PDB file of C-alpha atoms in Angstrom:
ATOM      1  CA  MET A   1      22.952  -4.874  47.420  1.00 76.00           C
ATOM      2  CA  PHE A   2      19.621  -6.502  46.760  1.00 90.00           C
ATOM      3  CA  SER A   3      18.401  -9.302  44.184  1.00 92.00           C
ATOM      4  CA  VAL A   4      15.832  -9.658  41.843  1.00 93.00           C
ATOM      5  CA  GLN A   5      14.587 -13.091  41.305  1.00 95.00           C
ATOM      6  CA  GLY A   6      12.329 -14.106  38.112  1.00 97.00           C
ATOM      7  CA  GLN A   7      11.617 -15.730  34.949  1.00 98.00           C
ATOM      8  CA  ILE A   8      13.348 -15.387  31.922  1.00 98.00           C
ATOM      9  CA  LEU A   9      11.229 -13.868  29.350  1.00 98.00           C
ATOM     10  CA  ASN A  10      13.542 -12.565  26.882  1.00 98.00           C
ATOM     11  CA  THR A  11      16.410 -11.553  25.690  1.00 98.00           C
ATOM     12  CA  PHE A  12      17.557  -8.953  23.542  1.00 98.00           C
ATOM     13  CA  SER A  13      20.391  -6.430  22.372  1.00 97.00           C
ATOM     14  CA  SER A  14      19.289  -3.083  20.874  1.00 96.00           C
ATOM     15  CA  PRO A  15      21.822  -1.559  18.304  1.00 96.00           C
ATOM     16  CA  PRO A  16      24.166   1.289  18.598  1.00 95.00           C
ATOM     17  CA  SER A  17      22.321   4.939  17.460  1.00 95.00           C
ATOM     18  CA  GLU A  18      23.605   8.417  17.633  1.00 95.00           C
ATOM     19  CA  LYS A  19      22.112   8.985  21.410  1.00 94.00           C
ATOM     20  CA  PHE A  20      23.687   5.913  22.526  1.00 92.00           C
ATOM     21  CA  PRO A  21      26.905   4.622  20.887  1.00 95.00           C
ATOM     22  CA  ASN A  22      27.226   1.588  22.018  1.00 95.00           C
ATOM     23  CA  PRO A  23      24.911  -1.216  22.063  1.00 96.00           C
ATOM     24  CA  SER A  24      22.937  -2.393  24.503  1.00 96.00           C
ATOM     25  CA  TYR A  25      21.698  -5.988  25.996  1.00 97.00           C
ATOM     26  CA  LYS A  26      18.730  -6.703  27.961  1.00 97.00           C
ATOM     27  CA  VAL A  27      16.732  -9.315  29.726  1.00 97.00           C
ATOM     28  CA  GLN A  28      13.204  -9.256  30.527  1.00 98.00           C
ATOM     29  CA  LEU A  29      12.003 -10.959  33.719  1.00 97.00           C
ATOM     30  CA  LEU A  30       8.913 -11.645  35.036  1.00 98.00           C
ATOM     31  CA  GLY A  31       8.516 -11.860  38.881  1.00 95.00           C
ATOM     32  CA  GLU A  32       6.442 -11.436  41.777  1.00 93.00           C
ATOM     33  CA  GLN A  33       5.331  -8.084  43.391  1.00 91.00           C
ATOM     34  CA  PHE A  34       3.549  -8.758  47.049  1.00 93.00           C
ATOM     35  CA  THR A  35       0.432  -6.129  47.071  1.00 95.00           C
ATOM     36  CA  ARG A  36       0.033  -4.444  51.087  1.00 96.00           C
ATOM     37  CA  ASP A  37      -3.171  -6.755  51.160  1.00 97.00           C
ATOM     38  CA  GLY A  38      -1.464 -10.179  50.273  1.00 96.00           C
ATOM     39  CA  GLN A  39      -1.723 -10.589  46.529  1.00 97.00           C
ATOM     40  CA  ILE A  40       0.262 -10.875  44.383  1.00 96.00           C
ATOM     41  CA  ARG A  41       0.925  -9.299  40.938  1.00 96.00           C
ATOM     42  CA  LYS A  42       3.094 -10.377  37.993  1.00 97.00           C
ATOM     43  CA  GLU A  43       5.508  -7.504  36.689  1.00 95.00           C
ATOM     44  CA  MET A  44       7.929  -7.502  34.218  1.00 96.00           C
ATOM     45  CA  LEU A  45      11.300  -6.204  34.755  1.00 95.00           C
ATOM     46  CA  ASP A  46      13.547  -4.847  31.940  1.00 95.00           C
ATOM     47  CA  LEU A  47      17.226  -5.122  32.998  1.00 95.00           C
ATOM     48  CA  VAL A  48      20.559  -3.804  31.160  1.00 94.00           C
ATOM     49  CA  ILE A  49      23.243  -6.167  31.782  1.00 94.00           C
ATOM     50  CA  PRO A  50      26.526  -7.029  30.366  1.00 93.00           C
ATOM     51  CA  LEU A  51      27.493  -8.361  27.272  1.00 94.00           C
ATOM     52  CA  GLU A  52      28.509 -11.822  29.224  1.00 93.00           C
ATOM     53  CA  VAL A  53      25.424 -12.214  31.296  1.00 94.00           C
ATOM     54  CA  PHE A  54      23.604 -11.572  28.176  1.00 96.00           C
ATOM     55  CA  ASN A  55      25.561 -14.392  26.491  1.00 96.00           C
ATOM     56  CA  SER A  56      25.169 -16.787  29.509  1.00 95.00           C
ATOM     57  CA  LEU A  57      21.172 -16.013  29.490  1.00 97.00           C
ATOM     58  CA  GLN A  58      20.538 -16.300  25.434  1.00 95.00           C
ATOM     59  CA  GLY A  59      18.552 -19.969  25.215  1.00 95.00           C
ATOM     60  CA  GLN A  60      17.667 -19.662  28.573  1.00 97.00           C
ATOM     61  CA  VAL A  61      13.996 -18.246  28.546  1.00 97.00           C
ATOM     62  CA  GLY A  62      11.706 -20.149  30.909  1.00 97.00           C
ATOM     63  CA  ARG A  63      14.466 -20.477  33.428  1.00 97.00           C
ATOM     64  CA  HIS A  64      14.049 -18.770  36.751  1.00 97.00           C
ATOM     65  CA  ILE A  65      17.229 -16.716  37.934  1.00 97.00           C
ATOM     66  CA  ARG A  66      18.614 -14.826  40.633  1.00 96.00           C
ATOM     67  CA  ILE A  67      20.397 -11.851  40.124  1.00 95.00           C
ATOM     68  CA  PRO A  68      21.975  -8.706  42.249  1.00 93.00           C
ATOM     69  CA  VAL A  69      21.017  -5.401  41.377  1.00 93.00           C
ATOM     70  CA  GLY A  70      20.851  -1.849  42.836  1.00 92.00           C
ATOM     71  CA  LEU A  71      17.663   0.309  43.185  1.00 93.00           C
ATOM     72  CA  PHE A  72      17.298   3.937  42.678  1.00 93.00           C
ATOM     73  CA  VAL A  73      13.789   6.054  43.082  1.00 94.00           C
ATOM     74  CA  SER A  74      13.221   7.483  38.921  1.00 90.00           C
ATOM     75  CA  ASP A  75      12.152  10.898  38.431  1.00 92.00           C
ATOM     76  CA  LYS A  76       8.591   9.963  38.280  1.00 90.00           C
ATOM     77  CA  GLY A  77       8.719   8.085  41.542  1.00 90.00           C
ATOM     78  CA  GLY A  78       9.008   4.649  40.486  1.00 88.00           C
ATOM     79  CA  ILE A  79      11.721   2.251  42.156  1.00 88.00           C
ATOM     80  CA  ARG A  80      14.120   1.470  39.468  1.00 90.00           C
ATOM     81  CA  ALA A  81      16.525  -1.621  39.203  1.00 91.00           C
ATOM     82  CA  PHE A  82      19.948  -1.688  37.172  1.00 92.00           C
ATOM     83  CA  ILE A  83      23.545  -3.694  37.514  1.00 90.00           C
ATOM     84  CA  PRO A  84      26.011  -2.113  38.661  1.00 83.00           C
ATOM     85  CA  LYS A  85      28.824  -1.366  35.984  1.00 78.00           C
ATOM     86  CA  ALA A  86      31.430  -2.794  39.051  1.00 75.00           C
ATOM     87  CA  GLY A  87      32.596  -6.083  38.410  1.00 69.00           C
ATOM     88  CA  SER A  88      30.340  -8.631  36.961  1.00 72.00           C
ATOM     89  CA  PRO A  89      27.132  -9.458  38.569  1.00 82.00           C
ATOM     90  CA  SER A  90      27.037 -13.490  39.232  1.00 88.00           C
ATOM     91  CA  VAL A  91      23.360 -14.926  37.836  1.00 93.00           C
ATOM     92  CA  SER A  92      22.283 -17.833  39.920  1.00 95.00           C
ATOM     93  CA  PHE A  93      19.990 -20.714  37.656  1.00 95.00           C
ATOM     94  CA  LEU A  94      17.234 -22.052  40.117  1.00 95.00           C
ATOM     95  CA  GLU A  95      15.558 -25.103  40.113  1.00 87.00           C
ATOM     96  CA  ASP A  96      11.854 -25.538  40.432  1.00 70.00           C
ATOM     97  CA  ASP A  97      11.735 -25.927  44.102  1.00 62.00           C
ATOM     98  CA  GLU A  98      13.429 -22.753  44.845  1.00 71.00           C
ATOM     99  CA  THR A  99      10.923 -20.584  42.894  1.00 60.00           C
TER     100      THR A  99
END
């Protein structure tokens, strides 16, 4: 299991649709991606999260967190992060000196 660390930019939900009959809950995180030459590139990551995690992150915009994720390679060749369906991930809120 890997973990992602970043700053919460936003939480939002998507209502059910014909294609996706259940609502989904998402968090947008701003993190740092290190380039090969040692520079830092800021990247935003959207994660679909369980409702109980969504509820704990609402109202926490600006805070830094660490959350466990799984990774896979998308059909376009990029690496995508996801929250495993088994169990609820434990979100760790980080203090300023841990970021």
